[in-house]
Short mmCIF file of C-alpha atoms in Angstrom, two decimals:
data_model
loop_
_atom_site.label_atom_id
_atom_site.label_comp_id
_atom_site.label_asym_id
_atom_site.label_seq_id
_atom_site.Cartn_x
_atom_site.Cartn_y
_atom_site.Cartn_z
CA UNK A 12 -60.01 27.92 -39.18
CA UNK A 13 -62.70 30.34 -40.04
CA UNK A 14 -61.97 33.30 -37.94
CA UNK A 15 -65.25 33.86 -37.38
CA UNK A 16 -66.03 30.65 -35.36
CA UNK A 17 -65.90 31.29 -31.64
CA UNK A 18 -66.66 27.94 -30.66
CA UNK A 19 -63.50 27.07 -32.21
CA UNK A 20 -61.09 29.80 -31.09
CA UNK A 21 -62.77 28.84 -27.68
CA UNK A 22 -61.64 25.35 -28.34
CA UNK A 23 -58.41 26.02 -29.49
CA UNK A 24 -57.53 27.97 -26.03
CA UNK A 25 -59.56 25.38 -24.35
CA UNK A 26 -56.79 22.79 -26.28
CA UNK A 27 -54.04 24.99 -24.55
CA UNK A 28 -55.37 25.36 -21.12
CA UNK A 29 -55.19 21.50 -21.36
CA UNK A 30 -51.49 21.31 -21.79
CA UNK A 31 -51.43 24.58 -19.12
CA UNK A 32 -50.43 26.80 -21.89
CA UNK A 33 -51.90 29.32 -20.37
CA UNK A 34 -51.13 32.74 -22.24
CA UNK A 35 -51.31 31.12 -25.82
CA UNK A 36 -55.17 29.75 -24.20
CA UNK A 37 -55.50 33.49 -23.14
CA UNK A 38 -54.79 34.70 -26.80
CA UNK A 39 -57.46 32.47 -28.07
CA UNK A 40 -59.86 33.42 -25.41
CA UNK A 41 -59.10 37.01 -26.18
CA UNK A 42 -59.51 36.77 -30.02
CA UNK A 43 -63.06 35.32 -29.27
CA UNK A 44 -64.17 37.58 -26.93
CA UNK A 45 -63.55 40.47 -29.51
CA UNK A 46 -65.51 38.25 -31.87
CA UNK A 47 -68.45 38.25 -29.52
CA UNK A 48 -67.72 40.55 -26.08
CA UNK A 49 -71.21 39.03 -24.77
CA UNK A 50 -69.59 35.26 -25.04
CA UNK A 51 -70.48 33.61 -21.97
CA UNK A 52 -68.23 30.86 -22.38
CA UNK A 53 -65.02 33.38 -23.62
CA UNK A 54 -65.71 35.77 -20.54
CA UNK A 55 -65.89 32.66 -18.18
CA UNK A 56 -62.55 31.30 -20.16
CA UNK A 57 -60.90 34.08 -19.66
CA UNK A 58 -61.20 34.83 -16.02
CA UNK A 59 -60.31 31.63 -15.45
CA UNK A 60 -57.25 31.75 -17.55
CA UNK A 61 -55.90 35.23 -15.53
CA UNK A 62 -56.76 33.50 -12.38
CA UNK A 63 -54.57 30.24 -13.54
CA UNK A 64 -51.78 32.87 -14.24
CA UNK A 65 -52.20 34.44 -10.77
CA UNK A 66 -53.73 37.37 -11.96
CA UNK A 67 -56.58 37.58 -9.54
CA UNK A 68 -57.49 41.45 -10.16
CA UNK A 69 -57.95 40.74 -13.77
CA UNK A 70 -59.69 37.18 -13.47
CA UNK A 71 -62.35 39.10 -10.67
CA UNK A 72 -62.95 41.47 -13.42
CA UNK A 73 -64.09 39.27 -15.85
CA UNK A 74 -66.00 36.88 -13.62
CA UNK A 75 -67.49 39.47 -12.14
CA UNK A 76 -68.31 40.79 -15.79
CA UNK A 77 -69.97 37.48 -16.82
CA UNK A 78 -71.98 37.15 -13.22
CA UNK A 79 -73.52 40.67 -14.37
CA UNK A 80 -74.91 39.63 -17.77
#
């Protein structure tokens, strides 16, 4: 995969969120958003992903990130 592709790293955590894998999604989510920190769709996937793994304070902070751009 070209390492450079965000809309597949997003996929690829998308592909593990799927199956509830939630940390390896997060790792995905995480390589893409230092790809591009202004992804929409990476900020949205990773907020969701802390909030899946109960982490609320760290899921508010990116939602709240991506509802300020």
């Amino acid at each position: 995969i070209d390492g450079g592709n965000i809309d597949a790293i997003n996929n690829i955590g998308n592909c593990y969120a799927a199956q509830k894998n939630y940390m390896d999604a997060l790792t995905y989510f995480l390589k893409a958003f230092v790809k591009d920190s202004a992804n929409s769709r990476a900020i949205n996937n990773i907020g969701v992903t802390y909030m899946m793994l109960g982490d609320k304070a760290k899921g508010d902070y990116y939602l709240q990130k991506l509802k300020n751009q």
